PDB file of C-alpha atoms in Angstrom:
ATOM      1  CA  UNK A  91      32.639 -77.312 -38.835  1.00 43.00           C
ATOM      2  CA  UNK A  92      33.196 -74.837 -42.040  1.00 44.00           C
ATOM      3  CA  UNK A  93      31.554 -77.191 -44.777  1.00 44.00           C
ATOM      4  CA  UNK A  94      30.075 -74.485 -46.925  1.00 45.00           C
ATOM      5  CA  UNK A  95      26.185 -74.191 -47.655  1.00 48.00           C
ATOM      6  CA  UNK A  96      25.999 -77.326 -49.268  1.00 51.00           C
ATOM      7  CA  UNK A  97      28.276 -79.515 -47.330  1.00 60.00           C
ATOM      8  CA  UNK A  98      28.347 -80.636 -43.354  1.00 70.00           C
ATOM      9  CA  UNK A  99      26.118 -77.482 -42.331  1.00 76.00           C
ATOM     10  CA  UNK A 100      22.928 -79.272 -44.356  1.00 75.00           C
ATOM     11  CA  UNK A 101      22.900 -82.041 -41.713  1.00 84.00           C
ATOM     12  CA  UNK A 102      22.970 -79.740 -38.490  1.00 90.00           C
ATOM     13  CA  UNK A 103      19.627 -78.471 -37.173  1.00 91.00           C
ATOM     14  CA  UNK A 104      18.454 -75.040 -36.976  1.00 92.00           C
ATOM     15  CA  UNK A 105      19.727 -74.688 -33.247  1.00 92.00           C
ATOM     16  CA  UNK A 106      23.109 -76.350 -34.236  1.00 92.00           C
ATOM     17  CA  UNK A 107      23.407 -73.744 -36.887  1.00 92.00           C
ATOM     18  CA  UNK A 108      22.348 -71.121 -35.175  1.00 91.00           C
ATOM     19  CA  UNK A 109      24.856 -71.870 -32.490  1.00 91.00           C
ATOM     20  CA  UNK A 110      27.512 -72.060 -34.858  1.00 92.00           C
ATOM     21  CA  UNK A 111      26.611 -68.725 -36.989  1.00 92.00           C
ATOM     22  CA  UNK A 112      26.997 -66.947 -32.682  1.00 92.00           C
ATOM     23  CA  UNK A 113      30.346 -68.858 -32.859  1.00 93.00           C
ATOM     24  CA  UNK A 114      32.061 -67.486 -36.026  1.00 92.00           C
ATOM     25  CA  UNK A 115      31.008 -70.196 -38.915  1.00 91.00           C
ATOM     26  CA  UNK A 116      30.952 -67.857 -41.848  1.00 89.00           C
ATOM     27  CA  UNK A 117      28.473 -70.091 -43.320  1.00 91.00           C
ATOM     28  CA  UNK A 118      25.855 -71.430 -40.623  1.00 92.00           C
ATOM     29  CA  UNK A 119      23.796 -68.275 -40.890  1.00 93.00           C
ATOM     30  CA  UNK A 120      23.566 -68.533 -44.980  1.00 92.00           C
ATOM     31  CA  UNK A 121      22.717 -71.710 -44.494  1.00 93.00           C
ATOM     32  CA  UNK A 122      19.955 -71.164 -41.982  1.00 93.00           C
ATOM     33  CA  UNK A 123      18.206 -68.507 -44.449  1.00 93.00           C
ATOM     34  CA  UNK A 124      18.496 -70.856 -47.526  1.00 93.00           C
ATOM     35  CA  UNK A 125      16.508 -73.301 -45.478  1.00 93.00           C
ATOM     36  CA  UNK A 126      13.833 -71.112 -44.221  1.00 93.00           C
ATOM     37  CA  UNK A 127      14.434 -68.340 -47.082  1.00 93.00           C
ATOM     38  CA  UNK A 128      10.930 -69.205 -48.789  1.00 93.00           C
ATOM     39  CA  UNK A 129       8.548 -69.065 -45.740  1.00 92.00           C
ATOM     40  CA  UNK A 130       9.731 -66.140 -44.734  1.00 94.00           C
ATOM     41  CA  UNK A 131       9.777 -64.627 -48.054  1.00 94.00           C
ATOM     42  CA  UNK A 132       6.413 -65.782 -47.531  1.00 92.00           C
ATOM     43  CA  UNK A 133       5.560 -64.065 -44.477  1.00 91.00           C
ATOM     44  CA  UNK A 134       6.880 -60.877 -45.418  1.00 92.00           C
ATOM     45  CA  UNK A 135       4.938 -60.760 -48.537  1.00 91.00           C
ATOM     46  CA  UNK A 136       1.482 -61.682 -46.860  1.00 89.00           C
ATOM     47  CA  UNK A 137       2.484 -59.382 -44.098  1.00 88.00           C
ATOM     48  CA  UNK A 138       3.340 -56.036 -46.226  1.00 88.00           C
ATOM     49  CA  UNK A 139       1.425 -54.031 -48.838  1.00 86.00           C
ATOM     50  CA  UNK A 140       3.440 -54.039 -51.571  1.00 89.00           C
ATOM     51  CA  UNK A 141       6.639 -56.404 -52.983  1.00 91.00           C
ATOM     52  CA  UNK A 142       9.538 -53.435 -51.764  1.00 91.00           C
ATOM     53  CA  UNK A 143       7.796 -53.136 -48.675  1.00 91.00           C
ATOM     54  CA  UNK A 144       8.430 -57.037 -48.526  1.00 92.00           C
ATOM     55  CA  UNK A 145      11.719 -57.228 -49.822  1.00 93.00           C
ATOM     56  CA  UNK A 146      12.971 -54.606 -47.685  1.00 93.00           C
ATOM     57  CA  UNK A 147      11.668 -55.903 -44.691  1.00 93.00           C
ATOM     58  CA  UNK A 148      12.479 -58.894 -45.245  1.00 94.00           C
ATOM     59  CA  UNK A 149      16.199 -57.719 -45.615  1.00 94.00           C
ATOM     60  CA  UNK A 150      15.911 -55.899 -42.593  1.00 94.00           C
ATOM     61  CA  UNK A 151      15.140 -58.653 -40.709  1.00 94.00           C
ATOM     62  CA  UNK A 152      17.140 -61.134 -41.739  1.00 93.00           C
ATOM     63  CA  UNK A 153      20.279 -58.481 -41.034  1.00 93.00           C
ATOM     64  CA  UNK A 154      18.585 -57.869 -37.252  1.00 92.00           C
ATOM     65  CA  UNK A 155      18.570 -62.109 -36.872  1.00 93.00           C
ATOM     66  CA  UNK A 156      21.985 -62.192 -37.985  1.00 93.00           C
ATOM     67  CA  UNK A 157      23.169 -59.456 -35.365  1.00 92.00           C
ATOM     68  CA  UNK A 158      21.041 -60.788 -32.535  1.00 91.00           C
ATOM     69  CA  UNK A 159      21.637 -64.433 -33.354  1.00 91.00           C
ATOM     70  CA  UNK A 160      23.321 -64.489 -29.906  1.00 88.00           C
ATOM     71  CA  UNK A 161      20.066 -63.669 -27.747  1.00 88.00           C
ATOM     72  CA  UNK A 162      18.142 -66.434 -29.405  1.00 87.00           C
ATOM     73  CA  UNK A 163      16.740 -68.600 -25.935  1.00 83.00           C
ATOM     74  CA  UNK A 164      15.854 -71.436 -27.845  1.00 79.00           C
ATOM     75  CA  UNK A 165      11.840 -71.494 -25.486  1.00 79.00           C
ATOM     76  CA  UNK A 166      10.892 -71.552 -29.605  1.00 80.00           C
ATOM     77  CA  UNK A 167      11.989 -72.971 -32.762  1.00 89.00           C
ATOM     78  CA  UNK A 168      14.428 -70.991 -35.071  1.00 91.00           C
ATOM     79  CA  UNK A 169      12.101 -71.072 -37.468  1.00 91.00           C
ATOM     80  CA  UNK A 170       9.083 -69.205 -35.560  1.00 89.00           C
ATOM     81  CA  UNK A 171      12.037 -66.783 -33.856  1.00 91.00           C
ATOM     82  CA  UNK A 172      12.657 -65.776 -37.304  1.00 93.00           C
ATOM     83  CA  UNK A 173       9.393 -65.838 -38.477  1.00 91.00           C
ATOM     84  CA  UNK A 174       8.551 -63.057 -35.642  1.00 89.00           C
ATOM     85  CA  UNK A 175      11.384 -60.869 -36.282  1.00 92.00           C
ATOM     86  CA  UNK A 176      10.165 -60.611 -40.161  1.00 92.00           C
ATOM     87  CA  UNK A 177       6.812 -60.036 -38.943  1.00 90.00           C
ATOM     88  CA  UNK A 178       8.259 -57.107 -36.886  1.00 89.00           C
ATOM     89  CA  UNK A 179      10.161 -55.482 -39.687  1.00 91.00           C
ATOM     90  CA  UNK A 180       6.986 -55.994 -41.359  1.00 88.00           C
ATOM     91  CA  UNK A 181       4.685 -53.944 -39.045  1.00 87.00           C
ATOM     92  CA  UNK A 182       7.758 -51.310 -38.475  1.00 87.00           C
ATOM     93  CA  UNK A 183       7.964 -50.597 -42.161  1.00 87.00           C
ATOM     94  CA  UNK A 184       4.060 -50.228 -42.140  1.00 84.00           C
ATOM     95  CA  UNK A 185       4.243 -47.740 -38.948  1.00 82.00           C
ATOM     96  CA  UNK A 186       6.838 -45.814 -40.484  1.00 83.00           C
ATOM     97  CA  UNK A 187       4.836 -45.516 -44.315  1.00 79.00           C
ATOM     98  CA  UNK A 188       1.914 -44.537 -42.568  1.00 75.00           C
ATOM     99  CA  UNK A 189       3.749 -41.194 -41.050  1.00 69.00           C
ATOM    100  CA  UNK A 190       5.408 -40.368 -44.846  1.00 62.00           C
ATOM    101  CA  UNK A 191       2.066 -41.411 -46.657  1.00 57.00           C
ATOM    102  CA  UNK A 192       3.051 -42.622 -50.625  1.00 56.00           C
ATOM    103  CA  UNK A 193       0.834 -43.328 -53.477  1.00 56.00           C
ATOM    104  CA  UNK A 194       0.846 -46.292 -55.209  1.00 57.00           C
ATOM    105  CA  UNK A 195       1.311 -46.254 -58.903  1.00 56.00           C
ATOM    106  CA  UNK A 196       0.271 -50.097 -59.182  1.00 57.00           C
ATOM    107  CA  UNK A 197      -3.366 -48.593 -58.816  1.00 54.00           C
ATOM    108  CA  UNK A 198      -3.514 -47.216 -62.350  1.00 54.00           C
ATOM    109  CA  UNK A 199      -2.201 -50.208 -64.041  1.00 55.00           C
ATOM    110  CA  UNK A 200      -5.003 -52.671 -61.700  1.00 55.00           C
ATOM    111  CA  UNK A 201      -7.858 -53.861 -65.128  1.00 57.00           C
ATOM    112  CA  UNK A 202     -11.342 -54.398 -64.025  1.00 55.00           C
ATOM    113  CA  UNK A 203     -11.908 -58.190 -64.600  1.00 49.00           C
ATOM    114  CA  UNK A 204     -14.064 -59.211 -67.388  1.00 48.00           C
ATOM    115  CA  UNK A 205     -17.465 -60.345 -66.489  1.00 47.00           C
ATOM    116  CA  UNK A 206     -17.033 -63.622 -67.911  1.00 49.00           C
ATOM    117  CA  UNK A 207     -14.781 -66.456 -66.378  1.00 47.00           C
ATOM    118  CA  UNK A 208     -12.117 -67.370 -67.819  1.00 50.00           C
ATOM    119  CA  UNK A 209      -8.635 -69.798 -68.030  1.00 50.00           C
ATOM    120  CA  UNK A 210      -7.085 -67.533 -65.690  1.00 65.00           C
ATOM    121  CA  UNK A 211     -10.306 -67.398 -63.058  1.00 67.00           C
ATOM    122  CA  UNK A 212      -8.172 -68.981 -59.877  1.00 67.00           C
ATOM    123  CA  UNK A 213      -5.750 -66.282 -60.490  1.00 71.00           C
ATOM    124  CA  UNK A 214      -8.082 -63.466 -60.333  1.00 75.00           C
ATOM    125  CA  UNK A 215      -9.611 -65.024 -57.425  1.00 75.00           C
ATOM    126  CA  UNK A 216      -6.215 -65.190 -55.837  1.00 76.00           C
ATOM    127  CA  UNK A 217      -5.144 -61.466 -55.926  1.00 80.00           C
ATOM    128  CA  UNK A 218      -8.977 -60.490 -55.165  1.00 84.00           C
ATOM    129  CA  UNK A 219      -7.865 -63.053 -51.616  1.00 82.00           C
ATOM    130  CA  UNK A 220      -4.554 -61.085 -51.544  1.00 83.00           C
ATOM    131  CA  UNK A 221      -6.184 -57.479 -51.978  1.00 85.00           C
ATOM    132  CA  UNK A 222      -8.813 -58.564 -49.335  1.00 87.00           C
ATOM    133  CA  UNK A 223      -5.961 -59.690 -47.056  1.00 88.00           C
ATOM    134  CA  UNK A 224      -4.108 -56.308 -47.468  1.00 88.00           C
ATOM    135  CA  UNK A 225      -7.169 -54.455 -46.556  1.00 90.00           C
ATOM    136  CA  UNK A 226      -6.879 -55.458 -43.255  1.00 92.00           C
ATOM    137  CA  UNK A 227      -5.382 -53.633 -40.359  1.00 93.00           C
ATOM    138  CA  UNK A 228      -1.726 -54.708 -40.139  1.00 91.00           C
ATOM    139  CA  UNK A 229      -2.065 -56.432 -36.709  1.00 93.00           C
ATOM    140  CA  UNK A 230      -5.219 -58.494 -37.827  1.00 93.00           C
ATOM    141  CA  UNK A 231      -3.707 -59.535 -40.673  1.00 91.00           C
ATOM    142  CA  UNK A 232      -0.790 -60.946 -39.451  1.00 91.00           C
ATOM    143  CA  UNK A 233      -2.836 -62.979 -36.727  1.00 93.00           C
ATOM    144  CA  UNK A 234      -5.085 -64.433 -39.844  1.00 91.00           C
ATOM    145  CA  UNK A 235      -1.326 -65.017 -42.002  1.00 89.00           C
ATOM    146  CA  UNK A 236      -0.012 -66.720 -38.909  1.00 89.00           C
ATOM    147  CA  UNK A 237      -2.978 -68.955 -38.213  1.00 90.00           C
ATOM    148  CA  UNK A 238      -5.227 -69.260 -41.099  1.00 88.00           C
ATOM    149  CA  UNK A 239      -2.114 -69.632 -43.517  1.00 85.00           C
ATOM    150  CA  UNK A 240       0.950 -70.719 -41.933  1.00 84.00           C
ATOM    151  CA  UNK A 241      -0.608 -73.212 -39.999  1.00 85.00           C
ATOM    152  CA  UNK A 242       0.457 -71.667 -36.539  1.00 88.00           C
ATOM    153  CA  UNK A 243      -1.612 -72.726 -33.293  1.00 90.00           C
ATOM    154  CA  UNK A 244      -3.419 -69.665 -31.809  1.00 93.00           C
ATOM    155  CA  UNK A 245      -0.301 -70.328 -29.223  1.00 92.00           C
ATOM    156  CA  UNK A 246       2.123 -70.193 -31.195  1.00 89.00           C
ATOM    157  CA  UNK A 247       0.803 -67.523 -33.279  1.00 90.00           C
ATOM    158  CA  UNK A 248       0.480 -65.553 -29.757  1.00 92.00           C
ATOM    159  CA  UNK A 249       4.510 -66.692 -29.080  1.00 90.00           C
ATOM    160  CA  UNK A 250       4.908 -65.324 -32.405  1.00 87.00           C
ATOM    161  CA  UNK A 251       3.393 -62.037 -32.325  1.00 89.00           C
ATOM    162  CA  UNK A 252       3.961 -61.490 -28.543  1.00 90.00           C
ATOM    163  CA  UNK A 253       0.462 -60.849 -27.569  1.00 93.00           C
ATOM    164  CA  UNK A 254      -1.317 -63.214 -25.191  1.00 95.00           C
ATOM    165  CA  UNK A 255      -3.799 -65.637 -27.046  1.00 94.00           C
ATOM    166  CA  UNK A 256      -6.743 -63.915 -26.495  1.00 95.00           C
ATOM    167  CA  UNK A 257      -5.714 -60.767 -28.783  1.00 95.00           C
ATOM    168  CA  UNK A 258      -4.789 -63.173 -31.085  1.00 94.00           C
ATOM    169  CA  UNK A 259      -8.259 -64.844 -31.652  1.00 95.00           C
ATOM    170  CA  UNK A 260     -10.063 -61.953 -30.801  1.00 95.00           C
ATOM    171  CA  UNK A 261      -7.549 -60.119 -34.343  1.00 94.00           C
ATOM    172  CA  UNK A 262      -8.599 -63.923 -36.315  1.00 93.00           C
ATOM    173  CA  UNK A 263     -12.313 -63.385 -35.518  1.00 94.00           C
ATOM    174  CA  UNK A 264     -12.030 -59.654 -36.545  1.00 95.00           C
ATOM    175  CA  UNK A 265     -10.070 -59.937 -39.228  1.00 93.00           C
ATOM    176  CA  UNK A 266     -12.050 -63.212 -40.715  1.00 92.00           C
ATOM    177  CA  UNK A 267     -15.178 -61.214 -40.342  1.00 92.00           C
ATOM    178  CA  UNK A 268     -13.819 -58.533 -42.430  1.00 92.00           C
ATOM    179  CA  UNK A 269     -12.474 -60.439 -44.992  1.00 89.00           C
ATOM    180  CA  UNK A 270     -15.768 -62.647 -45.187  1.00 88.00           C
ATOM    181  CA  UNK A 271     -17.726 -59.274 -45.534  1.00 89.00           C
ATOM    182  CA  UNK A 272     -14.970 -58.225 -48.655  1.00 88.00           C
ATOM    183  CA  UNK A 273     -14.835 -61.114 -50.184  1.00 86.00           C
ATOM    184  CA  UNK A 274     -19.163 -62.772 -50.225  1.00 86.00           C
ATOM    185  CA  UNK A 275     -19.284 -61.790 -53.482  1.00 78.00           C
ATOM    186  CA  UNK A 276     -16.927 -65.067 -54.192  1.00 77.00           C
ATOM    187  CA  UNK A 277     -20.117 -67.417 -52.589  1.00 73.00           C
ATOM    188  CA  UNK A 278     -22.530 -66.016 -55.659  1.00 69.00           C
ATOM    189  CA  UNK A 279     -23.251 -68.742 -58.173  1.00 60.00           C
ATOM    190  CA  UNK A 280     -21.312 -67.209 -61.032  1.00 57.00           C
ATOM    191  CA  UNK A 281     -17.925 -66.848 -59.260  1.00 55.00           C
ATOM    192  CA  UNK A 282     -17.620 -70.216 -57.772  1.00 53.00           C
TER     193      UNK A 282
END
């Protein structure tokens, strides 16, 4: 089955490569994260505060998939199994920064934005979304990433997350509140 990245594994699904990373193919699992590797990139970087945060959990779950490949059930697609492990390593790294507290040096180098609009407006807009997002408790805003965002039924986003459906609308209703509150500023008539 050894075809390399490129070659035969391409044409297998995520379940046949899965299967075959559990069996010994030194290149199924590779494979598997080159096809998925920007979502959950993604994910982890909507999920965490910062871009290390991100990166390292993002690491760390990938390296947890690969040893645990061999528990995967298939009662969900490869895809959304990963996508909950990274969202895991996500809300472990945040558990764990939150008992050795850290200050962000980012802070200092964050310029007010002028008054006027500009060429670069959307982007401002963008991270103003993005800061709003991060403001949010961890578990609302990965019930908002998964739904609002990724496109994830409230189901699915439940599956996901491992919290029955209810938490998870009653987090999207929270959290969308929240972020409607942060963000009304966006509705005036000068920053539409």
């Amino acid at each position: 089955m050894n075809g390399g990245v490129g070659g035969l594994l391409s044409g297998l699904s995520d379940v046949e490569l899965l299967n075959a990373h559990v069996r010994g193919d030194p290149d199924a699992f590779t494979a598997l994260v080159h096809r998925h590797h920007e979502h959950l990139w993604m994910t982890a970087r909507r999920t965490s505060y910062t871009t290390e945060d991100a990166a390292d959990a993002l690491q760390e779950a990938l390296l947890s998939a690969h040893r645990t490949a061999g528990s995967f059930r298939a009662d969900a697609a490869v895809r959304s199994w990963m996508h909950k492990i990274v969202v895991n390593a996500c809300l472990d790294r945040i558990r764990r920064n939150r008992s050795r507290p850290t200050t962000s040096l980012t802070d200092a180098d964050v310029q007010e934005p002028t008054e006027t609009r500009d060429r670069i407006s959307d982007l401002e807009t963008s991270i103003e979304v993005h800061n709003a997002l991060m403001s949010l408790p961890p578990e609302q805003r990965s019930a908002v990433v998964a739904v609002d965002m990724e496109g994830y039924s409230v189901a699915d986003a439940a599956a996901i997350l491992g919290v029955p459906t209810g938490t998870v609308k009653s987090r999207c209703a929270r959290g969308r509140l929240k972020l409607a509150v942060r963000l009304r500023y966006l509705q005036e008539e000068g920053n539409r």
